Amino acid sequence: MAFSSTDDPSARQPAEGTLADRVTGLIAADIRSRVYPVNTRLPTEQSMTEQYGVSRTVVREAISRLKSEGLVETRQGSGTVVRDPKVSDAFRLGQPHQNPAEGVLRILELRRGIEAEMAALAAERRSGAEMTLIQQALRAIARAVKDGGDGVAEDLAFHIAISHAAHNPHYTELLGMLTRALHDAIRLTRTNEARRPELAAQVLAEHEAICAAIKARDPAAARTAAFLHMRNTGERIEQAGKDFWTGDSRAAAQRVARVKLGEAPRASSAPR
């Protein structure tokens, strides 16, 4: 899609946020308004860099966020394809909080039970191929960080790989509905943990413990490891100093807090 002569991109950009925030918002708005219909391919990275006047890095970050929000998905042989936005909008969380950490902590509390039981089921039910995917996802986190990334998308992919191994599609569907909040929540926790090497090492050890328990087919150990990972993540967030809750971190926390429970699907969403 190219902007028409009367289409002013700046008029649709949010007043605050990074370039990635703004491009994500623009593309998401076009998906919801059916400029990009369901099951059609998004334009190429090159087309979008020209359309929005940003770098490929910004476009890739925006696409990564849209995937996390469930608005697009990668299909083999088809590229990045638009999903039905009604699915993404069907479930929202929480109420805004004056304390920017509070919304993140509520997400983490919710995830404790979900992640713990999901890991236990994965330990019971996973196939050899699914175990390989979980291990690959774990290695991808370290590889992303080593290459200078934040590992957010890879961290989320690790947990989604576990959800598939649980052989209960509702876990994957629920994570898909929560990804808008989870993406920002994971970004916040990983940013906090990256400030201190010992915290990053703790997170790595916790992920490895979950993976090892699933590999050992030990549901009790997997449940405990996943629960402790969520609990410890919450504690690390609670211990973050006031200086952490500024700038991008505060903006991400505010996005988490704006996710609302029970918001009806947008009127423009076509039935699936």
CSV table of C-alpha atoms in Angstrom, one decimal:
chain,number,residue,atom,x,y,z
A,1,MET,CA,0.0,0.0,0.0
A,2,ALA,CA,1.3,3.5,-0.8
A,3,PHE,CA,0.0,6.6,0.8
A,4,SER,CA,-2.2,8.7,-1.4
A,5,SER,CA,-1.6,12.4,-1.8
A,6,THR,CA,-4.2,13.1,0.9
A,7,ASP,CA,-2.9,10.5,3.3
A,8,ASP,CA,-0.8,12.1,6.0
A,9,PRO,CA,1.1,9.4,7.9
A,10,SER,CA,2.0,11.8,10.7
A,11,ALA,CA,-1.7,12.4,11.4
A,12,ARG,CA,-2.1,8.7,12.4
A,13,GLN,CA,1.1,8.5,14.4
A,14,PRO,CA,0.8,8.3,18.2
A,15,ALA,CA,2.1,11.4,20.0
A,16,GLU,CA,4.6,9.4,22.0
A,17,GLY,CA,6.8,6.4,21.5
A,18,THR,CA,9.7,5.2,19.5
A,19,LEU,CA,9.7,4.8,15.7
A,20,ALA,CA,8.9,1.1,16.2
A,21,ASP,CA,5.9,2.0,18.4
A,22,ARG,CA,4.6,4.4,15.7
A,23,VAL,CA,5.1,2.1,12.8
A,24,THR,CA,3.5,-0.8,14.7
A,25,GLY,CA,0.5,1.4,15.5
A,26,LEU,CA,0.1,2.4,11.9
A,27,ILE,CA,0.3,-1.1,10.5
A,28,ALA,CA,-2.0,-2.4,13.2
A,29,ALA,CA,-4.5,0.3,12.4
A,30,ASP,CA,-4.4,-0.6,8.7
A,31,ILE,CA,-5.0,-4.3,9.6
A,32,ARG,CA,-8.0,-3.5,11.8
A,33,SER,CA,-9.5,-1.2,9.2
A,34,ARG,CA,-9.0,-3.9,6.5
A,35,VAL,CA,-6.5,-1.9,4.4
A,36,TYR,CA,-4.6,-5.2,4.7
A,37,PRO,CA,-7.4,-7.8,4.6
A,38,VAL,CA,-7.2,-11.1,6.5
A,39,ASN,CA,-5.0,-13.8,4.9
A,40,THR,CA,-3.2,-11.3,2.6
A,41,ARG,CA,0.5,-10.7,2.6
A,42,LEU,CA,2.0,-7.6,4.1
A,43,PRO,CA,4.2,-5.5,1.7
A,44,THR,CA,7.9,-6.3,1.6
A,45,GLU,CA,10.3,-4.8,4.1
A,46,GLN,CA,11.7,-2.6,1.4
A,47,SER,CA,8.2,-1.3,0.5
A,48,MET,CA,7.5,-0.5,4.1
A,49,THR,CA,10.8,1.2,4.7
A,50,GLU,CA,9.9,3.5,1.8
A,51,GLN,CA,6.3,3.9,2.9
A,52,TYR,CA,7.0,4.8,6.5
A,53,GLY,CA,10.4,6.5,6.0
A,54,VAL,CA,12.2,4.3,8.5
A,55,SER,CA,15.0,1.7,8.5
A,56,ARG,CA,14.6,-2.0,7.9
A,57,THR,CA,15.5,-2.5,11.6
A,58,VAL,CA,12.4,-0.5,12.6
A,59,VAL,CA,10.2,-2.4,10.2
A,60,ARG,CA,11.5,-5.7,11.5
A,61,GLU,CA,10.8,-4.7,15.1
A,62,ALA,CA,7.3,-3.6,14.2
A,63,ILE,CA,6.6,-6.9,12.4
A,64,SER,CA,7.9,-8.8,15.5
A,65,ARG,CA,5.5,-6.8,17.7
A,66,LEU,CA,2.6,-7.5,15.4
A,67,LYS,CA,3.4,-11.2,15.5
A,68,SER,CA,3.5,-11.0,19.3
A,69,GLU,CA,0.1,-9.3,19.2
A,70,GLY,CA,-1.3,-12.0,17.0
A,71,LEU,CA,-2.1,-9.7,14.1
A,72,VAL,CA,0.2,-11.3,11.6
A,73,GLU,CA,2.0,-14.6,11.3
A,74,THR,CA,4.8,-16.1,9.1
A,75,ARG,CA,3.6,-18.8,6.8
A,76,GLN,CA,6.1,-20.9,4.8
A,77,GLY,CA,6.0,-19.9,1.2
A,78,SER,CA,3.6,-17.0,1.9
A,79,GLY,CA,5.7,-14.6,3.9
A,80,THR,CA,4.1,-12.4,6.6
A,81,VAL,CA,0.3,-12.9,6.4
A,82,VAL,CA,-2.5,-10.9,8.1
A,83,ARG,CA,-4.5,-12.7,10.8
A,84,ASP,CA,-8.1,-11.9,11.9
A,85,PRO,CA,-7.7,-8.9,14.3
A,86,LYS,CA,-10.8,-10.1,16.2
A,87,VAL,CA,-8.8,-13.0,17.6
A,88,SER,CA,-6.1,-10.6,18.9
A,89,ASP,CA,-8.7,-8.2,20.4
A,90,ALA,CA,-10.8,-10.8,22.1
A,91,PHE,CA,-9.1,-10.8,25.5
A,92,ARG,CA,-7.7,-7.9,27.4
A,93,LEU,CA,-6.2,-7.5,30.9
A,94,GLY,CA,-6.3,-5.4,34.0
A,95,GLN,CA,-6.8,-1.8,34.9
A,96,PRO,CA,-4.4,1.0,34.8
A,97,HIS,CA,-2.1,1.6,37.8
A,98,GLN,CA,-0.3,4.7,39.1
A,99,ASN,CA,2.6,2.4,39.9
A,100,PRO,CA,4.1,1.4,36.6
A,101,ALA,CA,5.4,-1.9,38.0
A,102,GLU,CA,1.9,-3.0,39.2
A,103,GLY,CA,0.5,-4.0,35.8
A,104,VAL,CA,3.6,-6.0,35.0
A,105,LEU,CA,3.4,-7.8,38.3
A,106,ARG,CA,-0.2,-8.7,37.7
A,107,ILE,CA,0.7,-10.3,34.3
A,108,LEU,CA,3.4,-12.3,36.0
A,109,GLU,CA,1.1,-13.4,38.8
A,110,LEU,CA,-1.4,-14.6,36.1
A,111,ARG,CA,1.4,-16.4,34.2
A,112,ARG,CA,2.5,-18.4,37.3
A,113,GLY,CA,-0.4,-20.8,37.2
A,114,ILE,CA,-0.5,-20.9,33.4
A,115,GLU,CA,3.2,-21.5,32.9
A,116,ALA,CA,3.5,-24.0,35.7
A,117,GLU,CA,0.7,-26.3,34.6
A,118,MET,CA,1.7,-25.9,31.0
A,119,ALA,CA,5.2,-27.0,31.7
A,120,ALA,CA,4.0,-30.0,33.7
A,121,LEU,CA,1.8,-31.1,30.8
A,122,ALA,CA,4.7,-30.6,28.4
A,123,ALA,CA,6.8,-32.9,30.5
A,124,GLU,CA,4.2,-35.5,30.3
A,125,ARG,CA,3.2,-35.2,26.7
A,126,ARG,CA,6.0,-33.7,24.6
A,127,SER,CA,7.3,-35.6,21.6
A,128,GLY,CA,11.0,-35.8,20.7
A,129,ALA,CA,10.5,-33.3,17.9
A,130,GLU,CA,8.8,-30.9,20.3
A,131,MET,CA,11.6,-31.3,22.8
A,132,THR,CA,14.1,-30.4,20.0
A,133,LEU,CA,12.1,-27.2,19.3
A,134,ILE,CA,12.0,-26.2,22.9
A,135,GLN,CA,15.8,-26.7,23.1
A,136,GLN,CA,16.3,-24.7,19.9
A,137,ALA,CA,14.1,-21.9,21.3
A,138,LEU,CA,16.2,-21.8,24.5
A,139,ARG,CA,19.5,-21.5,22.5
A,140,ALA,CA,17.9,-18.8,20.3
A,141,ILE,CA,17.5,-16.6,23.4
A,142,ALA,CA,21.2,-16.7,24.1
A,143,ARG,CA,22.1,-16.3,20.5
A,144,ALA,CA,19.9,-13.2,20.1
A,145,VAL,CA,21.5,-11.6,23.2
A,146,LYS,CA,25.0,-12.4,22.0
A,147,ASP,CA,24.2,-10.7,18.7
A,148,GLY,CA,23.1,-7.5,20.5
A,149,GLY,CA,19.4,-8.1,20.6
A,150,ASP,CA,17.1,-8.1,23.7
A,151,GLY,CA,15.9,-11.7,23.3
A,152,VAL,CA,12.2,-10.7,23.8
A,153,ALA,CA,10.7,-12.4,20.8
A,154,GLU,CA,13.0,-15.5,21.4
A,155,ASP,CA,12.0,-15.6,25.1
A,156,LEU,CA,8.3,-15.6,24.2
A,157,ALA,CA,8.9,-18.2,21.5
A,158,PHE,CA,10.5,-20.5,24.1
A,159,HIS,CA,7.3,-20.4,26.2
A,160,ILE,CA,5.1,-20.8,23.1
A,161,ALA,CA,7.1,-23.9,22.2
A,162,ILE,CA,6.3,-25.3,25.6
A,163,SER,CA,2.7,-24.6,25.1
A,164,HIS,CA,2.6,-26.6,21.9
A,165,ALA,CA,4.3,-29.5,23.7
A,166,ALA,CA,1.5,-29.5,26.3
A,167,HIS,CA,-0.8,-30.8,23.6
A,168,ASN,CA,-3.7,-28.6,24.8
A,169,PRO,CA,-4.3,-25.9,22.2
A,170,HIS,CA,-6.0,-23.6,24.7
A,171,TYR,CA,-2.6,-22.8,26.2
A,172,THR,CA,-1.2,-21.7,22.9
A,173,GLU,CA,-4.4,-19.8,22.1
A,174,LEU,CA,-4.3,-18.1,25.5
A,175,LEU,CA,-0.7,-17.1,25.1
A,176,GLY,CA,-1.6,-15.8,21.7
A,177,MET,CA,-4.3,-13.6,23.2
A,178,LEU,CA,-2.0,-12.4,25.9
A,179,THR,CA,1.0,-11.6,23.7
A,180,ARG,CA,0.3,-7.9,23.4
A,181,ALA,CA,0.9,-7.6,27.2
A,182,LEU,CA,3.4,-10.4,27.4
A,183,HIS,CA,5.7,-8.8,24.8
A,184,ASP,CA,6.0,-5.6,26.8
A,185,ALA,CA,6.2,-7.4,30.1
A,186,ILE,CA,9.0,-9.7,28.8
A,187,ARG,CA,10.8,-6.6,27.4
A,188,LEU,CA,10.6,-4.9,30.8
A,189,THR,CA,11.8,-7.9,32.7
A,190,ARG,CA,14.6,-8.7,30.3
A,191,THR,CA,15.7,-5.0,30.3
A,192,ASN,CA,15.9,-5.0,34.0
A,193,GLU,CA,17.7,-8.3,34.2
A,194,ALA,CA,20.3,-7.3,31.6
A,195,ARG,CA,21.4,-4.4,33.8
A,196,ARG,CA,23.1,-6.8,36.2
A,197,PRO,CA,25.0,-9.9,34.9
A,198,GLU,CA,24.0,-12.0,37.9
A,199,LEU,CA,20.3,-11.5,37.2
A,200,ALA,CA,20.8,-12.5,33.5
A,201,ALA,CA,22.6,-15.6,34.7
A,202,GLN,CA,19.7,-16.4,37.1
A,203,VAL,CA,17.2,-16.1,34.2
A,204,LEU,CA,19.3,-18.4,32.0
A,205,ALA,CA,19.5,-21.0,34.8
A,206,GLU,CA,15.7,-20.8,35.4
A,207,HIS,CA,15.0,-21.4,31.7
A,208,GLU,CA,17.5,-24.3,31.6
A,209,ALA,CA,15.8,-25.8,34.7
A,210,ILE,CA,12.4,-25.8,32.9
A,211,CYS,CA,13.9,-27.2,29.8
A,212,ALA,CA,15.7,-30.0,31.7
A,213,ALA,CA,12.6,-31.0,33.6
A,214,ILE,CA,10.6,-31.3,30.4
A,215,LYS,CA,13.3,-33.3,28.8
A,216,ALA,CA,13.4,-35.6,31.8
A,217,ARG,CA,9.6,-36.0,31.6
A,218,ASP,CA,9.3,-34.9,35.2
A,219,PRO,CA,6.0,-33.0,35.5
A,220,ALA,CA,6.5,-32.1,39.2
A,221,ALA,CA,9.9,-30.6,38.6
A,222,ALA,CA,8.7,-28.8,35.4
A,223,ARG,CA,5.8,-27.3,37.3
A,224,THR,CA,8.1,-26.1,40.2
A,225,ALA,CA,10.7,-24.7,37.8
A,226,ALA,CA,8.1,-22.7,35.8
A,227,PHE,CA,6.4,-21.4,38.9
A,228,LEU,CA,9.7,-20.3,40.5
A,229,HIS,CA,10.8,-18.6,37.2
A,230,MET,CA,7.6,-16.5,37.3
A,231,ARG,CA,7.9,-15.8,41.0
A,232,ASN,CA,11.5,-14.8,40.7
A,233,THR,CA,10.9,-12.6,37.7
A,234,GLY,CA,8.3,-10.8,39.7
A,235,GLU,CA,10.7,-10.3,42.6
A,236,ARG,CA,13.3,-9.0,40.3
A,237,ILE,CA,10.8,-6.4,39.0
A,238,GLU,CA,9.8,-5.4,42.5
A,239,GLN,CA,13.5,-4.8,43.3
A,240,ALA,CA,14.1,-2.6,40.3
A,241,GLY,CA,14.9,1.0,41.4
A,242,LYS,CA,12.9,4.1,40.6
A,243,ASP,CA,15.4,5.0,37.9
A,244,PHE,CA,14.4,1.9,35.9
A,245,TRP,CA,10.8,3.2,35.6
A,246,THR,CA,11.6,6.0,33.2
A,247,GLY,CA,11.8,6.5,29.5
A,248,ASP,CA,11.1,3.4,27.4
A,249,SER,CA,10.5,1.2,30.5
A,250,ARG,CA,7.8,3.5,31.8
A,251,ALA,CA,6.2,3.7,28.3
A,252,ALA,CA,6.2,-0.1,28.0
A,253,ALA,CA,4.7,-0.5,31.5
A,254,GLN,CA,2.0,2.0,30.6
A,255,ARG,CA,1.1,-0.1,27.5
A,256,VAL,CA,0.7,-3.1,29.7
A,257,ALA,CA,-1.5,-1.1,32.0
A,258,ARG,CA,-3.7,0.0,29.1
A,259,VAL,CA,-4.6,-3.6,28.2
A,260,LYS,CA,-8.3,-3.9,29.3
A,261,LEU,CA,-10.3,-6.9,30.3
A,262,GLY,CA,-13.4,-7.8,28.2
A,263,GLU,CA,-13.0,-5.2,25.5
A,264,ALA,CA,-15.4,-6.1,22.7
A,265,PRO,CA,-14.0,-6.8,19.2
A,266,ARG,CA,-13.8,-3.8,16.9
A,267,ALA,CA,-16.8,-3.3,14.7
A,268,SER,CA,-14.7,-3.5,11.6
A,269,SER,CA,-13.6,-7.1,12.4
A,270,ALA,CA,-15.1,-9.6,10.0
A,271,PRO,CA,-16.3,-12.9,11.4
A,272,ARG,CA,-13.7,-15.6,11.2
